[in-house]
Amino acid sequence: MTMRLHTERAQGMVGDHHATFIPTHREDNDTPIVMQVSMSVPVSLEDIEAVFWIAVNGGMLLDERELGNDQYAHEMVLETFLHEGSNRICLAREEIEDIKPGSGDYALLMMIRRRVAELYGRPGVPAPRRALTRA
């Protein structure tokens, strides 16, 4: 008897960017799929920086073959959130907060921040409010 293994792909959105990726638990999994799970997770640019931090420290590159490729980067954001989980993202943000300017890690963080800004922009700074005056 031959067992047929499947590698099912998942669909997701990162902001306005659609991505398809392989969830690790489904790779070569022969158990039948009985449902789909969908959720919307609010994330900040700092969360995305933490995702990239995890990916780069796991061996990924910021070059055009990996995280420098827009579509691949969107896929890795989704995969990392699913595979690592939000607790790991939180821990990575804490690691980032402890980085000292001038260190090698700081230089890497600045490259990650530039890449995240290229992909997802930077929020604008609101103009200061003027005090209301009565004439």
Coordinates of C-alpha atoms in Angstrom, one line a residue:
M1 CA 0.0 0.0 0.0
T2 CA 1.4 3.4 -1.0
M3 CA 0.7 6.4 1.3
R4 CA 0.2 9.6 -0.6
L5 CA 1.7 12.6 1.1
H6 CA 0.4 16.1 0.6
T7 CA 2.0 19.5 1.0
E8 CA -1.0 21.8 1.4
R9 CA -0.4 25.5 1.0
A10 CA -2.0 28.2 3.1
Q11 CA -3.2 31.6 1.9
G12 CA -2.7 34.9 3.8
M13 CA -2.5 38.7 3.6
V14 CA 0.2 40.9 5.0
G15 CA -1.4 44.3 4.8
D16 CA -2.5 44.6 1.2
H17 CA -0.1 41.9 0.0
H18 CA -1.4 38.4 -0.7
A19 CA 1.0 35.4 -0.1
T20 CA 0.8 31.7 -0.3
F21 CA 3.0 29.6 2.0
I22 CA 3.5 26.1 3.3
P23 CA 2.5 25.6 6.9
T24 CA 5.1 23.3 8.5
H25 CA 2.5 21.1 10.2
R26 CA 1.0 20.3 6.7
E27 CA 4.3 19.5 4.9
D28 CA 4.1 15.9 3.7
N29 CA 1.2 15.3 6.1
D30 CA -1.1 12.5 5.1
T31 CA -3.9 13.3 7.5
P32 CA -7.1 14.6 5.9
I33 CA -7.9 18.3 6.1
V34 CA -11.3 18.8 7.7
M35 CA -11.5 22.5 8.2
Q36 CA -9.8 25.9 7.5
V37 CA -8.9 28.4 10.2
S38 CA -8.9 32.1 9.4
M39 CA -8.0 35.0 11.7
S40 CA -6.9 38.6 11.5
V41 CA -3.9 39.5 13.6
P42 CA -3.1 43.1 14.3
V43 CA 0.6 43.8 13.9
S44 CA 2.9 46.8 14.2
L45 CA 6.0 47.6 12.1
E46 CA 8.0 46.6 15.2
D47 CA 6.3 43.2 15.2
I48 CA 7.3 42.8 11.5
E49 CA 10.9 43.9 12.4
A50 CA 10.8 41.2 15.1
V51 CA 9.7 38.6 12.5
F52 CA 12.6 39.6 10.3
W53 CA 15.0 39.5 13.3
I54 CA 13.9 35.9 13.9
A55 CA 14.3 35.0 10.2
V56 CA 17.7 36.6 9.8
N57 CA 19.0 35.1 13.0
G58 CA 17.7 31.7 11.8
G59 CA 19.9 32.0 8.7
M60 CA 17.8 33.9 6.2
L61 CA 19.4 36.6 4.1
L62 CA 18.3 40.1 3.3
D63 CA 19.3 39.6 -0.3
E64 CA 17.2 39.4 -3.5
R65 CA 16.8 35.6 -3.2
E66 CA 15.2 35.7 0.2
L67 CA 14.0 38.6 2.3
G68 CA 15.0 41.1 -0.3
N69 CA 12.4 39.5 -2.6
D70 CA 9.1 41.2 -1.9
Q71 CA 6.8 38.2 -2.4
Y72 CA 9.1 35.9 -0.5
A73 CA 9.3 38.4 2.4
H74 CA 5.5 38.5 2.6
E75 CA 5.4 34.7 2.7
M76 CA 8.1 34.6 5.4
V77 CA 6.1 37.1 7.6
L78 CA 3.1 34.8 7.5
E79 CA 5.1 31.6 8.0
T80 CA 7.1 33.0 10.9
F81 CA 3.9 34.2 12.6
L82 CA 2.4 30.8 12.2
H83 CA 5.5 28.7 13.0
E84 CA 7.1 30.8 15.7
G85 CA 3.9 32.2 17.3
S86 CA 3.2 35.6 18.8
N87 CA 5.0 34.8 22.1
R88 CA 8.3 34.3 20.2
I89 CA 7.6 37.6 18.3
C90 CA 7.2 39.3 21.7
L91 CA 10.5 37.8 22.9
A92 CA 12.2 39.0 19.7
R93 CA 10.9 42.5 20.3
E94 CA 12.4 42.4 23.8
E95 CA 15.8 41.2 22.3
I96 CA 15.7 44.1 19.9
E97 CA 15.0 46.6 22.7
D98 CA 18.2 45.5 24.4
I99 CA 20.4 46.1 21.4
K100 CA 23.0 48.8 21.9
P101 CA 23.7 51.4 19.2
G102 CA 27.1 50.8 17.6
S103 CA 27.0 47.0 18.0
G104 CA 27.0 44.5 15.2
D105 CA 23.4 43.6 16.1
Y106 CA 22.5 47.3 15.8
A107 CA 23.8 47.4 12.3
L108 CA 21.8 44.3 11.4
L109 CA 18.7 45.8 13.0
M110 CA 19.1 49.0 11.0
M111 CA 19.2 46.9 7.8
I112 CA 16.1 45.1 8.9
R113 CA 14.3 48.4 9.7
R114 CA 15.2 49.7 6.2
R115 CA 13.8 46.6 4.6
V116 CA 10.6 46.6 6.6
A117 CA 10.1 50.3 5.7
E118 CA 10.6 49.5 2.0
L119 CA 7.9 46.8 2.2
Y120 CA 5.4 48.3 4.5
G121 CA 6.3 52.0 4.9
R122 CA 6.5 54.0 8.0
P123 CA 3.6 55.6 9.7
G124 CA 3.4 59.3 9.3
V125 CA 3.9 61.5 12.3
P126 CA 0.7 63.5 13.0
A127 CA 1.0 67.2 13.1
P128 CA 0.8 68.8 16.5
R129 CA -2.7 70.0 17.4
R130 CA -3.2 73.7 17.7
A131 CA -5.0 74.9 20.7
L132 CA -8.5 76.1 20.0
T133 CA -8.8 79.8 20.6
R134 CA -12.0 81.8 20.6
A135 CA -12.0 85.0 18.7

